[in-house]
């Protein structure tokens, strides 16, 4: 299916090209790309079986009955933003991650909501984590051939010492890449380049931090990784992967691609030229890229909130509706008025 969807078309119209695709006179891009290539397509999703639909219906009923989030320090009922986070696709991701054990999915969803509160995911700001990205060690740029946003990690550009803010930075960027996923796509492409930087020869993260990041990704962002492409792996990093592999679940391991031809997976025109075969000339300028990324994400987030409110503030809302692909969401509850709830 071509991604000339209403959502993508609307995004192109509503965002200023001068902000999103600001190029120098040399034709070098300095900001995120707004949409996938015209040739990129999202694979068809399989229809739920009767058994899977039954398990989803059970889980949705359980979630709608939750009275509070078991946070360590911030116990209380679901907030609007948490209800909006609990989309149909979110519940299905946790069901798939638990191999359709609905009670385990119910438990893990609550644990993630508690973690999001305790960790302060929604409180992380661009100003707080911005210094971590001053050198462009993480970049969201372009889309792969299945319309997944490309999230680049550049360990050779590391500019700070190990600290909690480094992991907060990764979580912040994951939240942004999720906001940039087009309709019908719910996974990302991770591209890691272990090329040594000018001031950084050892590009391998510490084992402790690596395990913490893996735990967060596998526990609280299940079914979000579509593919991970890794190049320029020195022997130190190879050793790191051998040590960390036992902590990576088998399904995730299958998605890792080492030193392969990345143009198999990403259109040349949307693959950063730092990767072999890439034709997208991009230069990281923090003062240009960082505010442009925040502006683009804020616009998409605001539009999704508007549609969620118009649809009745439903738990289990469809992500394709929130992103403008579907014209109608799940039906609002009886007596709901969007005007009365604004």
mmCIF file of N, CA and C in Angstrom, residues 253-314:
data_model
loop_
_atom_site.group_PDB
_atom_site.id
_atom_site.type_symbol
_atom_site.label_atom_id
_atom_site.label_comp_id
_atom_site.label_asym_id
_atom_site.label_seq_id
_atom_site.Cartn_x
_atom_site.Cartn_y
_atom_site.Cartn_z
ATOM 1 N N UNK A 253 16.663 -10.841 18.395
ATOM 2 C CA UNK A 253 17.923 -11.252 17.776
ATOM 3 C C UNK A 253 17.761 -11.460 16.277
ATOM 4 N N UNK A 254 16.605 -11.987 15.874
ATOM 5 C CA UNK A 254 16.367 -12.247 14.459
ATOM 6 C C UNK A 254 16.290 -10.962 13.639
ATOM 7 N N UNK A 255 16.031 -9.841 14.299
ATOM 8 C CA UNK A 255 15.882 -8.564 13.587
ATOM 9 C C UNK A 255 17.207 -7.821 13.428
ATOM 10 N N UNK A 256 18.282 -8.347 14.006
ATOM 11 C CA UNK A 256 19.584 -7.684 13.934
ATOM 12 C C UNK A 256 20.294 -8.032 12.633
ATOM 13 N N UNK A 257 20.770 -7.011 11.925
ATOM 14 C CA UNK A 257 21.507 -7.192 10.673
ATOM 15 C C UNK A 257 22.865 -6.523 10.820
ATOM 16 N N UNK A 258 23.948 -7.315 10.652
ATOM 17 C CA UNK A 258 25.299 -6.791 10.849
ATOM 18 C C UNK A 258 26.021 -6.630 9.512
ATOM 19 N N UNK A 259 26.487 -5.395 9.260
ATOM 20 C CA UNK A 259 27.317 -5.098 8.086
ATOM 21 C C UNK A 259 26.702 -5.573 6.773
ATOM 22 N N UNK A 260 25.404 -5.466 6.645
ATOM 23 C CA UNK A 260 24.737 -5.836 5.402
ATOM 24 C C UNK A 260 24.544 -4.601 4.525
ATOM 25 N N UNK A 261 24.129 -4.821 3.293
ATOM 26 C CA UNK A 261 23.840 -3.727 2.370
ATOM 27 C C UNK A 261 22.546 -3.052 2.820
ATOM 28 N N UNK A 262 22.672 -1.863 3.404
ATOM 29 C CA UNK A 262 21.499 -1.199 3.981
ATOM 30 C C UNK A 262 20.497 -0.737 2.922
ATOM 31 N N UNK A 263 20.937 -0.619 1.668
ATOM 32 C CA UNK A 263 19.999 -0.197 0.623
ATOM 33 C C UNK A 263 18.985 -1.289 0.307
ATOM 34 N N UNK A 264 19.193 -2.502 0.851
ATOM 35 C CA UNK A 264 18.160 -3.537 0.756
ATOM 36 C C UNK A 264 16.919 -3.120 1.535
ATOM 37 N N UNK A 265 17.141 -2.324 2.574
ATOM 38 C CA UNK A 265 16.073 -2.017 3.519
ATOM 39 C C UNK A 265 15.618 -0.559 3.500
ATOM 40 N N UNK A 266 16.499 0.357 3.085
ATOM 41 C CA UNK A 266 16.187 1.786 3.096
ATOM 42 C C UNK A 266 16.421 2.356 1.696
ATOM 43 N N UNK A 267 15.465 3.119 1.141
ATOM 44 C CA UNK A 267 15.693 3.723 -0.173
ATOM 45 C C UNK A 267 16.952 4.595 -0.155
ATOM 46 N N UNK A 268 17.738 4.526 -1.211
ATOM 47 C CA UNK A 268 18.992 5.270 -1.255
ATOM 48 C C UNK A 268 18.794 6.746 -0.958
ATOM 49 N N UNK A 269 17.698 7.301 -1.477
ATOM 50 C CA UNK A 269 17.473 8.740 -1.308
ATOM 51 C C UNK A 269 17.082 9.118 0.114
ATOM 52 N N UNK A 270 16.745 8.111 0.946
ATOM 53 C CA UNK A 270 16.404 8.398 2.341
ATOM 54 C C UNK A 270 17.395 7.762 3.317
ATOM 55 N N UNK A 271 18.460 7.165 2.801
ATOM 56 C CA UNK A 271 19.504 6.581 3.645
ATOM 57 C C UNK A 271 20.648 7.583 3.778
ATOM 58 N N UNK A 272 20.981 7.917 5.008
ATOM 59 C CA UNK A 272 22.051 8.880 5.285
ATOM 60 C C UNK A 272 23.343 8.429 4.605
ATOM 61 N N UNK A 273 24.037 9.357 3.979
ATOM 62 C CA UNK A 273 25.245 9.033 3.231
ATOM 63 C C UNK A 273 26.391 8.536 4.116
ATOM 64 N N UNK A 274 26.237 8.624 5.447
ATOM 65 C CA UNK A 274 27.218 8.029 6.356
ATOM 66 C C UNK A 274 27.222 6.505 6.242
ATOM 67 N N UNK A 275 26.133 5.944 5.708
ATOM 68 C CA UNK A 275 26.027 4.504 5.499
ATOM 69 C C UNK A 275 26.319 4.193 4.034
ATOM 70 N N UNK A 276 27.052 3.118 3.754
ATOM 71 C CA UNK A 276 27.375 2.755 2.369
ATOM 72 C C UNK A 276 26.127 2.669 1.490
ATOM 73 N N UNK A 277 26.166 3.345 0.349
ATOM 74 C CA UNK A 277 25.043 3.321 -0.582
ATOM 75 C C UNK A 277 24.046 4.436 -0.361
ATOM 76 N N UNK A 278 24.128 5.108 0.788
ATOM 77 C CA UNK A 278 23.190 6.184 1.079
ATOM 78 C C UNK A 278 23.462 7.425 0.247
ATOM 79 N N UNK A 279 22.400 8.066 -0.219
ATOM 80 C CA UNK A 279 22.526 9.261 -1.054
ATOM 81 C C UNK A 279 21.955 10.514 -0.389
ATOM 82 N N UNK A 280 21.465 10.371 0.853
ATOM 83 C CA UNK A 280 20.896 11.516 1.549
ATOM 84 C C UNK A 280 22.016 12.292 2.253
ATOM 85 N N UNK A 281 22.301 13.478 1.731
ATOM 86 C CA UNK A 281 23.327 14.314 2.330
ATOM 87 C C UNK A 281 22.718 15.051 3.512
ATOM 88 N N UNK A 282 23.239 14.755 4.692
ATOM 89 C CA UNK A 282 22.707 15.353 5.924
ATOM 90 C C UNK A 282 23.859 15.790 6.808
ATOM 91 N N UNK A 283 23.696 16.939 7.403
ATOM 92 C CA UNK A 283 24.697 17.462 8.337
ATOM 93 C C UNK A 283 23.989 17.868 9.614
ATOM 94 N N UNK A 284 24.468 17.364 10.745
ATOM 95 C CA UNK A 284 23.797 17.691 12.005
ATOM 96 C C UNK A 284 24.218 19.060 12.509
ATOM 97 N N UNK A 285 23.238 19.942 12.613
ATOM 98 C CA UNK A 285 23.408 21.272 13.199
ATOM 99 C C UNK A 285 22.375 21.366 14.311
ATOM 100 N N UNK A 286 22.832 21.264 15.549
ATOM 101 C CA UNK A 286 21.903 21.172 16.680
ATOM 102 C C UNK A 286 20.920 22.337 16.735
ATOM 103 N N UNK A 287 21.393 23.523 16.440
ATOM 104 C CA UNK A 287 20.528 24.704 16.513
ATOM 105 C C UNK A 287 19.435 24.705 15.452
ATOM 106 N N UNK A 288 19.619 23.924 14.401
ATOM 107 C CA UNK A 288 18.608 23.834 13.339
ATOM 108 C C UNK A 288 17.755 22.578 13.512
ATOM 109 N N UNK A 289 18.421 21.415 13.667
ATOM 110 C CA UNK A 289 17.710 20.144 13.706
ATOM 111 C C UNK A 289 16.835 19.996 14.950
ATOM 112 N N UNK A 290 17.384 20.314 16.115
ATOM 113 C CA UNK A 290 16.682 20.034 17.378
ATOM 114 C C UNK A 290 15.334 20.743 17.470
ATOM 115 N N UNK A 291 15.262 22.071 17.219
ATOM 116 C CA UNK A 291 13.939 22.719 17.264
ATOM 117 C C UNK A 291 13.007 22.241 16.152
ATOM 118 N N UNK A 292 13.554 21.908 14.980
ATOM 119 C CA UNK A 292 12.705 21.423 13.886
ATOM 120 C C UNK A 292 12.068 20.085 14.247
ATOM 121 N N UNK A 293 12.847 19.189 14.887
ATOM 122 C CA UNK A 293 12.307 17.898 15.314
ATOM 123 C C UNK A 293 11.195 18.092 16.334
ATOM 124 N N UNK A 294 11.431 18.965 17.315
ATOM 125 C CA UNK A 294 10.417 19.190 18.356
ATOM 126 C C UNK A 294 9.140 19.786 17.759
ATOM 127 N N UNK A 295 9.283 20.690 16.814
ATOM 128 C CA UNK A 295 8.124 21.321 16.187
ATOM 129 C C UNK A 295 7.303 20.296 15.413
ATOM 130 N N UNK A 296 7.975 19.471 14.632
ATOM 131 C CA UNK A 296 7.284 18.455 13.849
ATOM 132 C C UNK A 296 6.529 17.482 14.746
ATOM 133 N N UNK A 297 7.186 17.013 15.800
ATOM 134 C CA UNK A 297 6.551 16.063 16.723
ATOM 135 C C UNK A 297 5.393 16.706 17.470
ATOM 136 N N UNK A 298 5.550 17.961 17.877
ATOM 137 C CA UNK A 298 4.486 18.657 18.600
ATOM 138 C C UNK A 298 3.246 18.808 17.736
ATOM 139 N N UNK A 299 3.439 19.088 16.460
ATOM 140 C CA UNK A 299 2.302 19.219 15.540
ATOM 141 C C UNK A 299 1.567 17.895 15.395
ATOM 142 N N UNK A 300 2.313 16.807 15.227
ATOM 143 C CA UNK A 300 1.679 15.498 15.078
ATOM 144 C C UNK A 300 0.981 15.084 16.374
ATOM 145 N N UNK A 301 1.616 15.360 17.513
ATOM 146 C CA UNK A 301 1.037 15.017 18.805
ATOM 147 C C UNK A 301 -0.262 15.794 19.035
ATOM 148 N N UNK A 302 -0.261 17.068 18.717
ATOM 149 C CA UNK A 302 -1.451 17.900 18.920
ATOM 150 C C UNK A 302 -2.610 17.430 18.050
ATOM 151 N N UNK A 303 -2.314 17.037 16.839
ATOM 152 C CA UNK A 303 -3.369 16.555 15.944
ATOM 153 C C UNK A 303 -3.952 15.247 16.443
ATOM 154 N N UNK A 304 -3.107 14.368 16.974
ATOM 155 C CA UNK A 304 -3.612 13.106 17.507
ATOM 156 C C UNK A 304 -4.465 13.332 18.744
ATOM 157 N N UNK A 305 -4.071 14.256 19.599
ATOM 158 C CA UNK A 305 -4.878 14.584 20.784
ATOM 159 C C UNK A 305 -6.238 15.124 20.352
ATOM 160 N N UNK A 306 -6.228 16.003 19.356
ATOM 161 C CA UNK A 306 -7.483 16.585 18.870
ATOM 162 C C UNK A 306 -8.425 15.482 18.368
ATOM 163 N N UNK A 307 -7.886 14.541 17.604
ATOM 164 C CA UNK A 307 -8.725 13.477 17.065
ATOM 165 C C UNK A 307 -9.184 12.524 18.175
ATOM 166 N N UNK A 308 -8.309 12.271 19.155
ATOM 167 C CA UNK A 308 -8.701 11.385 20.254
ATOM 168 C C UNK A 308 -9.853 12.002 21.047
ATOM 169 N N UNK A 309 -9.773 13.293 21.290
ATOM 170 C CA UNK A 309 -10.848 13.978 22.015
ATOM 171 C C UNK A 309 -12.131 14.001 21.193
ATOM 172 N N UNK A 310 -12.014 14.239 19.892
ATOM 173 C CA UNK A 310 -13.195 14.265 19.028
ATOM 174 C C UNK A 310 -13.842 12.889 18.937
ATOM 175 N N UNK A 311 -13.042 11.843 19.084
ATOM 176 C CA UNK A 311 -13.569 10.482 19.000
ATOM 177 C C UNK A 311 -14.147 9.950 20.293
ATOM 178 N N UNK A 312 -14.121 10.770 21.354
ATOM 179 C CA UNK A 312 -14.735 10.345 22.608
ATOM 180 C C UNK A 312 -13.768 9.937 23.692
ATOM 181 N N UNK A 313 -12.473 10.256 23.527
ATOM 182 C CA UNK A 313 -11.463 9.931 24.543
ATOM 183 C C UNK A 313 -11.499 8.455 24.926
ATOM 184 N N UNK A 314 -11.463 7.616 23.914
ATOM 185 C CA UNK A 314 -11.654 6.189 24.126
ATOM 186 C C UNK A 314 -10.359 5.446 24.440
#
